[in-house]
CSV table of C-alpha atoms in Angstrom, one decimal:
chain,number,residue,atom,x,y,z
A,1,UNK,CA,86.4,91.8,134.7
A,2,UNK,CA,88.4,88.5,134.7
A,3,UNK,CA,85.3,86.5,134.7
A,4,UNK,CA,83.7,88.4,131.8
A,5,UNK,CA,81.2,90.2,134.1
A,6,UNK,CA,80.3,93.9,133.4
A,7,UNK,CA,78.0,96.5,134.8
A,8,UNK,CA,77.1,100.1,133.9
A,9,UNK,CA,75.0,102.8,135.5
A,10,UNK,CA,72.4,104.2,133.1
A,11,UNK,CA,69.2,106.3,133.1
A,12,UNK,CA,65.9,104.4,133.0
A,13,UNK,CA,64.9,103.4,129.5
A,14,UNK,CA,65.4,100.8,126.8
A,15,UNK,CA,68.9,100.2,125.4
A,16,UNK,CA,70.6,98.1,122.8
A,17,UNK,CA,73.8,96.4,124.0
A,18,UNK,CA,76.6,94.9,121.9
A,19,UNK,CA,80.1,93.8,122.8
A,20,UNK,CA,83.2,94.2,120.7
A,21,UNK,CA,86.9,93.6,121.1
A,22,UNK,CA,90.1,93.7,119.1
A,23,UNK,CA,90.6,90.4,117.3
A,24,UNK,CA,86.9,89.4,117.7
A,25,UNK,CA,83.7,89.8,115.7
A,26,UNK,CA,81.1,91.9,117.5
A,27,UNK,CA,78.3,90.1,119.4
A,28,UNK,CA,74.7,90.3,118.3
A,29,UNK,CA,72.8,93.3,119.5
A,30,UNK,CA,70.5,92.7,122.5
A,31,UNK,CA,67.6,94.9,123.7
A,32,UNK,CA,67.0,95.5,127.4
A,33,UNK,CA,64.8,97.8,129.5
A,34,UNK,CA,65.8,99.3,132.8
A,35,UNK,CA,63.2,100.7,135.2
A,36,UNK,CA,63.7,103.6,137.6
A,37,UNK,CA,65.8,102.5,140.7
A,38,UNK,CA,65.9,99.0,139.2
A,39,UNK,CA,68.4,96.8,137.7
A,40,UNK,CA,68.4,94.4,134.7
A,41,UNK,CA,70.4,91.3,133.9
A,42,UNK,CA,71.0,90.1,130.3
A,43,UNK,CA,69.2,86.8,129.8
A,44,UNK,CA,72.2,85.3,127.9
A,45,UNK,CA,75.9,86.1,127.7
A,46,UNK,CA,77.1,88.3,124.9
A,47,UNK,CA,79.2,86.0,122.7
A,48,UNK,CA,82.3,87.2,120.8
A,49,UNK,CA,83.7,85.0,118.0
A,50,UNK,CA,87.5,85.2,117.6
A,51,UNK,CA,88.3,86.8,114.2
A,52,UNK,CA,91.5,85.1,113.3
A,53,UNK,CA,92.0,83.2,110.0
A,54,UNK,CA,95.2,81.4,109.1
A,55,UNK,CA,96.2,81.5,105.4
A,56,UNK,CA,98.7,78.8,104.9
A,57,UNK,CA,100.1,76.6,102.2
A,58,UNK,CA,103.2,75.6,100.2
A,59,UNK,CA,105.1,77.5,97.5
A,60,UNK,CA,105.9,75.0,94.8
A,61,UNK,CA,107.2,74.8,91.2
A,62,UNK,CA,105.5,73.4,88.2
A,63,UNK,CA,106.4,69.8,89.2
A,64,UNK,CA,105.0,70.3,92.7
A,65,UNK,CA,108.4,70.4,94.4
A,66,UNK,CA,108.7,72.9,97.3
A,67,UNK,CA,110.3,76.3,96.6
A,68,UNK,CA,112.0,77.6,99.7
A,69,UNK,CA,112.7,81.2,100.7
A,70,UNK,CA,109.8,82.5,98.5
A,71,UNK,CA,108.3,85.7,99.7
A,72,UNK,CA,104.5,85.6,100.3
A,73,UNK,CA,102.7,88.9,100.8
A,74,UNK,CA,99.1,89.1,102.0
A,75,UNK,CA,97.6,92.6,101.6
A,76,UNK,CA,94.2,94.0,102.4
A,77,UNK,CA,92.2,95.1,99.4
A,78,UNK,CA,92.8,98.8,100.2
A,79,UNK,CA,96.5,98.2,100.9
A,80,UNK,CA,96.4,99.5,104.5
A,81,UNK,CA,97.3,96.2,106.1
A,82,UNK,CA,100.2,94.0,104.8
A,83,UNK,CA,101.5,90.8,106.2
A,84,UNK,CA,104.6,88.9,104.9
A,85,UNK,CA,106.0,85.4,105.3
A,86,UNK,CA,109.0,83.6,103.9
A,87,UNK,CA,108.5,79.9,103.0
A,88,UNK,CA,110.7,77.4,104.9
A,89,UNK,CA,112.9,74.6,103.4
A,90,UNK,CA,109.7,72.6,102.7
A,91,UNK,CA,108.0,75.5,101.0
A,92,UNK,CA,105.6,76.0,103.9
A,93,UNK,CA,104.3,79.4,105.0
A,94,UNK,CA,101.5,80.8,107.2
A,95,UNK,CA,100.0,84.2,107.8
A,96,UNK,CA,97.2,85.1,110.3
A,97,UNK,CA,94.7,87.7,109.3
A,98,UNK,CA,91.2,88.8,110.1
A,99,UNK,CA,88.0,88.4,108.0
A,100,UNK,CA,87.8,90.5,104.8
A,101,UNK,CA,89.2,90.5,101.3
A,102,UNK,CA,92.9,89.8,100.9
A,103,UNK,CA,95.3,89.7,98.0
A,104,UNK,CA,98.0,87.1,98.1
A,105,UNK,CA,101.2,87.3,96.0
A,106,UNK,CA,104.3,85.1,95.9
A,107,UNK,CA,107.7,85.9,94.4
A,108,UNK,CA,111.3,84.8,94.3
A,109,UNK,CA,114.2,85.9,92.2
A,110,UNK,CA,114.7,83.5,89.2
A,111,UNK,CA,111.0,82.5,89.2
A,112,UNK,CA,107.9,83.8,87.4
A,113,UNK,CA,105.3,84.9,90.0
A,114,UNK,CA,101.8,83.6,89.7
A,115,UNK,CA,98.9,86.1,89.2
A,116,UNK,CA,97.7,87.6,92.5
A,117,UNK,CA,95.1,85.5,94.3
A,118,UNK,CA,92.1,87.3,95.8
A,119,UNK,CA,90.6,85.7,98.9
A,120,UNK,CA,87.3,86.9,100.5
A,121,UNK,CA,87.3,85.4,104.0
A,122,UNK,CA,84.9,85.0,107.0
A,123,UNK,CA,85.6,83.3,110.3
A,124,UNK,CA,84.1,80.1,108.9
A,125,UNK,CA,87.0,80.0,106.3
A,126,UNK,CA,89.6,79.3,109.0
A,127,UNK,CA,92.0,77.9,108.1
A,128,UNK,CA,92.4,78.7,104.4
A,129,UNK,CA,95.0,77.0,102.1
A,130,UNK,CA,96.6,78.5,99.1
A,131,UNK,CA,99.6,77.0,97.3
A,132,UNK,CA,101.3,79.5,95.0
A,133,UNK,CA,103.0,77.9,91.9
A,134,UNK,CA,106.2,79.6,90.8
A,135,UNK,CA,107.7,78.9,87.3
A,136,UNK,CA,111.4,78.2,87.3
A,137,UNK,CA,114.1,79.8,85.1
A,138,UNK,CA,112.3,83.1,84.7
A,139,UNK,CA,113.7,85.6,82.3
A,140,UNK,CA,115.3,88.5,84.2
A,141,UNK,CA,115.0,92.0,82.8
A,142,UNK,CA,116.7,94.8,84.8
A,143,UNK,CA,117.8,98.4,84.5
A,144,UNK,CA,117.6,101.8,86.1
A,145,UNK,CA,115.2,104.7,85.8
A,146,UNK,CA,116.6,108.2,85.7
A,147,UNK,CA,115.0,111.6,86.1
A,148,UNK,CA,115.9,114.5,83.8
A,149,UNK,CA,116.7,117.5,86.0
A,150,UNK,CA,117.3,121.1,85.0
A,151,UNK,CA,120.4,122.7,86.5
A,152,UNK,CA,120.9,126.4,87.3
A,153,UNK,CA,121.6,128.2,84.0
A,154,UNK,CA,119.3,125.8,82.0
A,155,UNK,CA,121.6,122.8,81.5
A,156,UNK,CA,120.2,119.4,82.1
A,157,UNK,CA,121.5,116.3,83.8
A,158,UNK,CA,120.0,113.1,85.1
A,159,UNK,CA,119.7,111.5,88.5
A,160,UNK,CA,118.4,108.1,89.7
A,161,UNK,CA,114.6,108.0,90.1
A,162,UNK,CA,113.0,106.0,92.9
A,163,UNK,CA,109.3,105.1,92.9
A,164,UNK,CA,108.9,104.7,89.1
A,165,UNK,CA,106.5,101.9,88.0
A,166,UNK,CA,108.0,99.7,85.3
A,167,UNK,CA,105.4,97.7,83.4
A,168,UNK,CA,105.9,94.7,81.1
A,169,UNK,CA,102.9,94.0,78.9
A,170,UNK,CA,102.9,90.7,76.9
A,171,UNK,CA,101.1,90.2,73.6
A,172,UNK,CA,98.6,88.0,75.6
A,173,UNK,CA,98.2,87.5,79.3
A,174,UNK,CA,98.5,89.7,82.4
A,175,UNK,CA,100.9,92.6,82.9
A,176,UNK,CA,103.8,92.4,85.3
A,177,UNK,CA,105.0,95.5,87.1
A,178,UNK,CA,107.6,96.5,89.7
A,179,UNK,CA,108.6,99.8,91.4
A,180,UNK,CA,112.1,101.1,91.3
A,181,UNK,CA,114.1,101.2,94.5
A,182,UNK,CA,116.0,104.1,96.2
A,183,UNK,CA,118.8,103.7,93.6
A,184,UNK,CA,116.3,103.8,90.7
A,185,UNK,CA,116.9,100.1,90.0
A,186,UNK,CA,114.3,97.5,89.0
A,187,UNK,CA,114.2,93.8,88.1
A,188,UNK,CA,111.4,91.8,86.5
A,189,UNK,CA,111.0,88.0,86.2
A,190,UNK,CA,109.0,87.2,83.0
A,191,UNK,CA,108.1,84.2,81.0
A,192,UNK,CA,109.2,83.7,77.4
A,193,UNK,CA,107.5,86.0,74.9
A,194,UNK,CA,107.4,89.5,73.5
A,195,UNK,CA,106.7,92.4,75.9
A,196,UNK,CA,106.3,96.1,75.7
A,197,UNK,CA,108.3,97.6,78.6
A,198,UNK,CA,107.2,101.1,79.8
A,199,UNK,CA,107.9,103.3,82.8
A,200,UNK,CA,105.4,105.6,84.5
A,201,UNK,CA,105.5,108.3,87.2
A,202,UNK,CA,103.0,111.0,87.9
A,203,UNK,CA,103.9,114.3,86.3
A,204,UNK,CA,106.5,112.8,84.1
A,205,UNK,CA,106.8,111.4,80.6
A,206,UNK,CA,109.4,109.0,79.0
A,207,UNK,CA,112.3,110.9,77.4
A,208,UNK,CA,112.7,108.1,74.9
A,209,UNK,CA,110.9,108.4,71.5
A,210,UNK,CA,109.5,104.8,71.9
A,211,UNK,CA,109.0,102.3,74.7
A,212,UNK,CA,111.0,99.1,74.6
A,213,UNK,CA,109.7,96.1,72.6
A,214,UNK,CA,111.6,93.0,73.9
A,215,UNK,CA,111.5,89.4,72.8
A,216,UNK,CA,113.0,87.1,75.4
A,217,UNK,CA,113.6,83.3,75.5
A,218,UNK,CA,113.6,80.9,78.4
A,219,UNK,CA,116.3,81.6,80.9
A,220,UNK,CA,117.5,84.7,79.1
A,221,UNK,CA,118.8,87.7,81.2
A,222,UNK,CA,118.6,91.2,79.8
A,223,UNK,CA,120.2,94.1,81.7
A,224,UNK,CA,120.8,97.7,81.1
A,225,UNK,CA,117.2,98.4,80.0
A,226,UNK,CA,117.2,102.0,81.3
A,227,UNK,CA,114.5,104.6,81.2
A,228,UNK,CA,114.8,108.4,81.3
A,229,UNK,CA,111.7,110.4,82.4
A,230,UNK,CA,111.3,114.1,81.8
A,231,UNK,CA,109.1,116.1,84.0
A,232,UNK,CA,106.1,117.7,82.3
A,233,UNK,CA,106.6,121.5,81.8
A,234,UNK,CA,104.8,123.8,84.2
A,235,UNK,CA,104.0,127.5,84.0
A,236,UNK,CA,104.0,130.7,86.1
A,237,UNK,CA,101.4,133.3,85.4
A,238,UNK,CA,100.6,136.6,86.9
A,239,UNK,CA,100.4,140.4,86.4
A,240,UNK,CA,102.8,143.4,86.6
A,241,UNK,CA,101.2,146.7,87.7
A,242,UNK,CA,101.9,150.0,89.3
A,243,UNK,CA,100.9,150.5,93.0
A,244,UNK,CA,97.7,152.3,91.8
A,245,UNK,CA,96.7,149.2,89.8
A,246,UNK,CA,97.7,150.5,86.4
A,247,UNK,CA,99.0,147.6,84.3
A,248,UNK,CA,102.6,147.7,83.0
A,249,UNK,CA,103.1,146.6,79.4
A,250,UNK,CA,106.4,145.3,78.0
A,251,UNK,CA,107.9,144.5,81.4
A,252,UNK,CA,110.5,141.7,81.2
A,253,UNK,CA,109.7,138.7,83.5
A,254,UNK,CA,112.6,136.3,83.7
A,255,UNK,CA,114.3,133.4,85.5
A,256,UNK,CA,118.1,133.7,85.0
A,257,UNK,CA,119.3,131.2,82.4
A,258,UNK,CA,115.9,129.4,82.2
A,259,UNK,CA,113.1,131.5,80.6
A,260,UNK,CA,111.9,135.0,80.0
A,261,UNK,CA,108.8,136.8,78.5
A,262,UNK,CA,107.3,140.3,78.3
A,263,UNK,CA,104.0,141.4,79.7
A,264,UNK,CA,100.9,142.1,77.5
A,265,UNK,CA,99.2,145.6,77.5
A,266,UNK,CA,97.1,144.2,80.3
A,267,UNK,CA,100.3,143.6,82.4
A,268,UNK,CA,99.6,139.8,82.2
A,269,UNK,CA,102.4,137.3,81.7
A,270,UNK,CA,102.7,133.5,81.3
A,271,UNK,CA,106.1,131.8,81.5
A,272,UNK,CA,106.6,128.1,80.6
A,273,UNK,CA,109.2,126.6,82.9
A,274,UNK,CA,110.6,123.2,84.0
A,275,UNK,CA,109.9,122.0,87.5
A,276,UNK,CA,112.0,123.5,90.3
A,277,UNK,CA,112.4,126.4,92.7
A,278,UNK,CA,113.2,129.7,91.0
A,279,UNK,CA,113.9,133.4,91.7
A,280,UNK,CA,111.4,135.2,89.4
A,281,UNK,CA,112.5,138.7,88.4
A,282,UNK,CA,110.8,141.7,86.7
A,283,UNK,CA,112.2,144.8,85.1
A,284,UNK,CA,110.8,147.6,83.0
A,285,UNK,CA,112.4,150.8,81.6
A,286,UNK,CA,111.6,153.7,83.9
A,287,UNK,CA,110.3,151.5,86.8
A,288,UNK,CA,111.9,150.4,90.0
A,289,UNK,CA,112.7,146.7,89.9
A,290,UNK,CA,111.4,144.9,93.0
A,291,UNK,CA,113.2,142.1,94.8
A,292,UNK,CA,112.8,138.7,93.1
A,293,UNK,CA,110.0,136.4,94.2
A,294,UNK,CA,110.7,132.8,95.1
A,295,UNK,CA,108.4,130.4,93.2
A,296,UNK,CA,108.3,126.6,93.3
A,297,UNK,CA,106.8,124.7,90.4
A,298,UNK,CA,106.0,121.0,90.6
A,299,UNK,CA,106.1,118.7,87.5
A,300,UNK,CA,103.2,119.6,85.2
A,301,UNK,CA,101.7,122.2,87.5
A,302,UNK,CA,100.7,125.8,86.9
A,303,UNK,CA,101.4,128.5,89.4
A,304,UNK,CA,99.0,131.4,89.0
A,305,UNK,CA,98.2,134.7,90.7
A,306,UNK,CA,101.8,136.0,90.9
A,307,UNK,CA,101.7,139.8,91.5
A,308,UNK,CA,104.5,142.3,90.9
A,309,UNK,CA,104.0,146.0,91.8
A,310,UNK,CA,106.6,148.3,90.4
A,311,UNK,CA,106.9,152.0,90.9
A,312,UNK,CA,107.6,154.5,88.1
A,313,UNK,CA,110.3,157.2,87.9
A,314,UNK,CA,113.2,154.7,88.5
A,315,UNK,CA,116.8,155.7,88.3
A,316,UNK,CA,118.8,153.5,85.9
A,317,UNK,CA,122.3,152.1,86.5
A,318,UNK,CA,124.0,150.5,83.5
A,319,UNK,CA,127.4,149.1,82.6
A,320,UNK,CA,129.4,146.2,81.3
A,321,UNK,CA,131.5,143.3,82.7
A,322,UNK,CA,134.7,143.0,80.6
A,323,UNK,CA,138.0,141.2,80.7
A,324,UNK,CA,140.7,142.6,78.5
A,325,UNK,CA,138.1,144.4,76.5
A,326,UNK,CA,136.0,141.3,75.8
A,327,UNK,CA,132.6,140.7,77.3
A,328,UNK,CA,132.2,138.4,80.3
A,329,UNK,CA,128.7,137.0,80.6
A,330,UNK,CA,126.9,135.5,83.6
A,331,UNK,CA,128.5,137.8,86.1
A,332,UNK,CA,126.4,138.1,89.3
A,333,UNK,CA,125.8,141.8,90.1
A,334,UNK,CA,124.2,143.2,93.2
A,335,UNK,CA,123.1,146.8,93.9
A,336,UNK,CA,122.6,147.7,97.6
A,337,UNK,CA,121.0,150.7,99.2
A,338,UNK,CA,120.6,150.4,103.0
A,339,UNK,CA,118.5,147.3,103.6
A,340,UNK,CA,117.4,147.0,100.0
A,341,UNK,CA,119.3,144.8,97.7
A,342,UNK,CA,118.6,143.9,94.0
A,343,UNK,CA,120.5,141.6,91.8
A,344,UNK,CA,120.9,140.6,88.1
A,345,UNK,CA,123.4,138.9,85.8
A,346,UNK,CA,125.3,140.3,82.8
A,347,UNK,CA,124.1,139.1,79.4
A,348,UNK,CA,126.1,137.6,76.5
A,349,UNK,CA,127.4,141.0,75.6
A,350,UNK,CA,128.4,141.7,79.2
A,351,UNK,CA,125.7,144.3,79.6
A,352,UNK,CA,123.7,144.8,82.8
A,353,UNK,CA,120.9,147.2,84.0
A,354,UNK,CA,119.4,148.1,87.3
A,355,UNK,CA,116.2,150.0,87.6
A,356,UNK,CA,116.2,151.3,91.1
A,357,UNK,CA,114.7,154.0,93.4
A,358,UNK,CA,116.6,157.3,93.6
A,359,UNK,CA,119.5,157.3,96.0
A,360,UNK,CA,123.1,156.1,96.4
A,361,UNK,CA,123.8,152.5,95.5
A,362,UNK,CA,126.7,150.2,96.0
A,363,UNK,CA,127.2,147.9,93.0
A,364,UNK,CA,129.3,144.8,93.2
A,365,UNK,CA,130.2,142.0,90.7
A,366,UNK,CA,131.3,138.4,91.2
A,367,UNK,CA,131.9,135.4,89.1
A,368,UNK,CA,133.7,132.1,89.7
A,369,UNK,CA,137.2,132.0,88.1
A,370,UNK,CA,137.7,135.8,88.4
A,371,UNK,CA,139.0,138.0,91.1
A,372,UNK,CA,136.3,140.2,92.7
A,373,UNK,CA,136.7,143.8,91.5
A,374,UNK,CA,136.2,146.8,93.8
A,375,UNK,CA,132.5,147.8,94.2
A,376,UNK,CA,131.2,151.0,92.6
A,377,UNK,CA,129.2,153.7,94.3
A,378,UNK,CA,126.5,155.2,92.1
A,379,UNK,CA,124.0,158.0,92.8
A,380,UNK,CA,120.9,158.4,90.6
A,381,UNK,CA,117.8,160.6,90.9
A,382,UNK,CA,114.3,159.9,89.7
A,383,UNK,CA,114.3,159.2,86.0
A,384,UNK,CA,118.1,159.7,85.7
A,385,UNK,CA,120.5,157.2,84.1
A,386,UNK,CA,124.0,156.5,85.3
A,387,UNK,CA,125.9,154.6,82.5
A,388,UNK,CA,129.4,153.1,81.9
A,389,UNK,CA,129.6,151.6,85.3
A,390,UNK,CA,131.9,149.0,83.9
A,391,UNK,CA,133.8,146.2,85.8
A,392,UNK,CA,137.1,144.8,84.7
A,393,UNK,CA,137.1,141.1,85.5
A,394,UNK,CA,140.6,139.7,86.0
A,395,UNK,CA,141.0,136.0,85.6
A,396,UNK,CA,141.9,134.2,88.8
A,397,UNK,CA,143.5,131.3,86.9
A,398,UNK,CA,147.3,131.1,87.4
A,399,UNK,CA,149.8,129.4,85.1
A,400,UNK,CA,152.4,126.9,86.4
A,401,UNK,CA,155.2,125.8,84.2
A,402,UNK,CA,158.3,123.7,84.6
A,403,UNK,CA,160.4,120.9,83.1
A,404,UNK,CA,160.0,117.1,83.5
């Protein structure tokens, strides 16, 4: 209660009692025996020692003059607790922590940060003083990290990459590192010397042939030191078989515009792919093509256990996508029968193929930049082929002319 008194109802016996509270060290353990229908009073109070240690000091330069607005960070050894303070106009700062091991760092733009200071503290260390020394006129190296991304169709582009660790390693002395922000940007304050500058991210490798070797002099600023990181390739592996378990050899497993392979006699396939989310398709002559599977591949990861079951005695629908007699590639084609819909794209010769179950199918074709032609109705039986289901793709681009 308000006077510190406590009581508890317990069974007769011998107990060990200890007190604890947030912000305090636990008391020593006390043994006490309680008789039946009796009561017991502790001979001495349980004493709690306040667990609050002030880490304070002054951020200064090499001449001992105060450095104001420096950012001081005190982090627990496991990184789960972080306290921050900004030095005032006299360089003073203070942070209150509990006992334990703490890592203290200080930084300010235009200054070289000192190496981290590790402090192992007990209540007897209160208060603790630490004066970080920052070196003036640091060399600023800055740039942006980019991620290489694969676009639909297989083309690549790049986008800013947050969370990349950029490391500067001198010929002698400790490394300096920084993590890129949400715009992929970084900035390092370094002393004069020669450094190897590298960028790291889990599941990625630098797209450059070599890392940067930089020699900087006092007060020099280097900008535009950019990095490109390419994700490590992943893979998709699985098996293609009939419903009765019979493996299907020479089936084509593909991701449109990205990668393709054929199955082994065992029906097994393995496809090397960049990271991303894909529609995985399978087709085989004489077999009904199932709907594509959606597969997500993380950088450098392997997706295994993919299973396709395809039924034999398929009907086959073939044709071409043409414009003025010339082939039109990458036309998206869809064949629909009731609630079942399958899709494919025309190849570089304008050819397309559907392996479907017997029945009547509606086939449609679309591509950006062309008018959508009328769909075709095609009926196929088991093992039958319907060919020459061609689409005439008419350009949707108009010509405007005039005189200036």
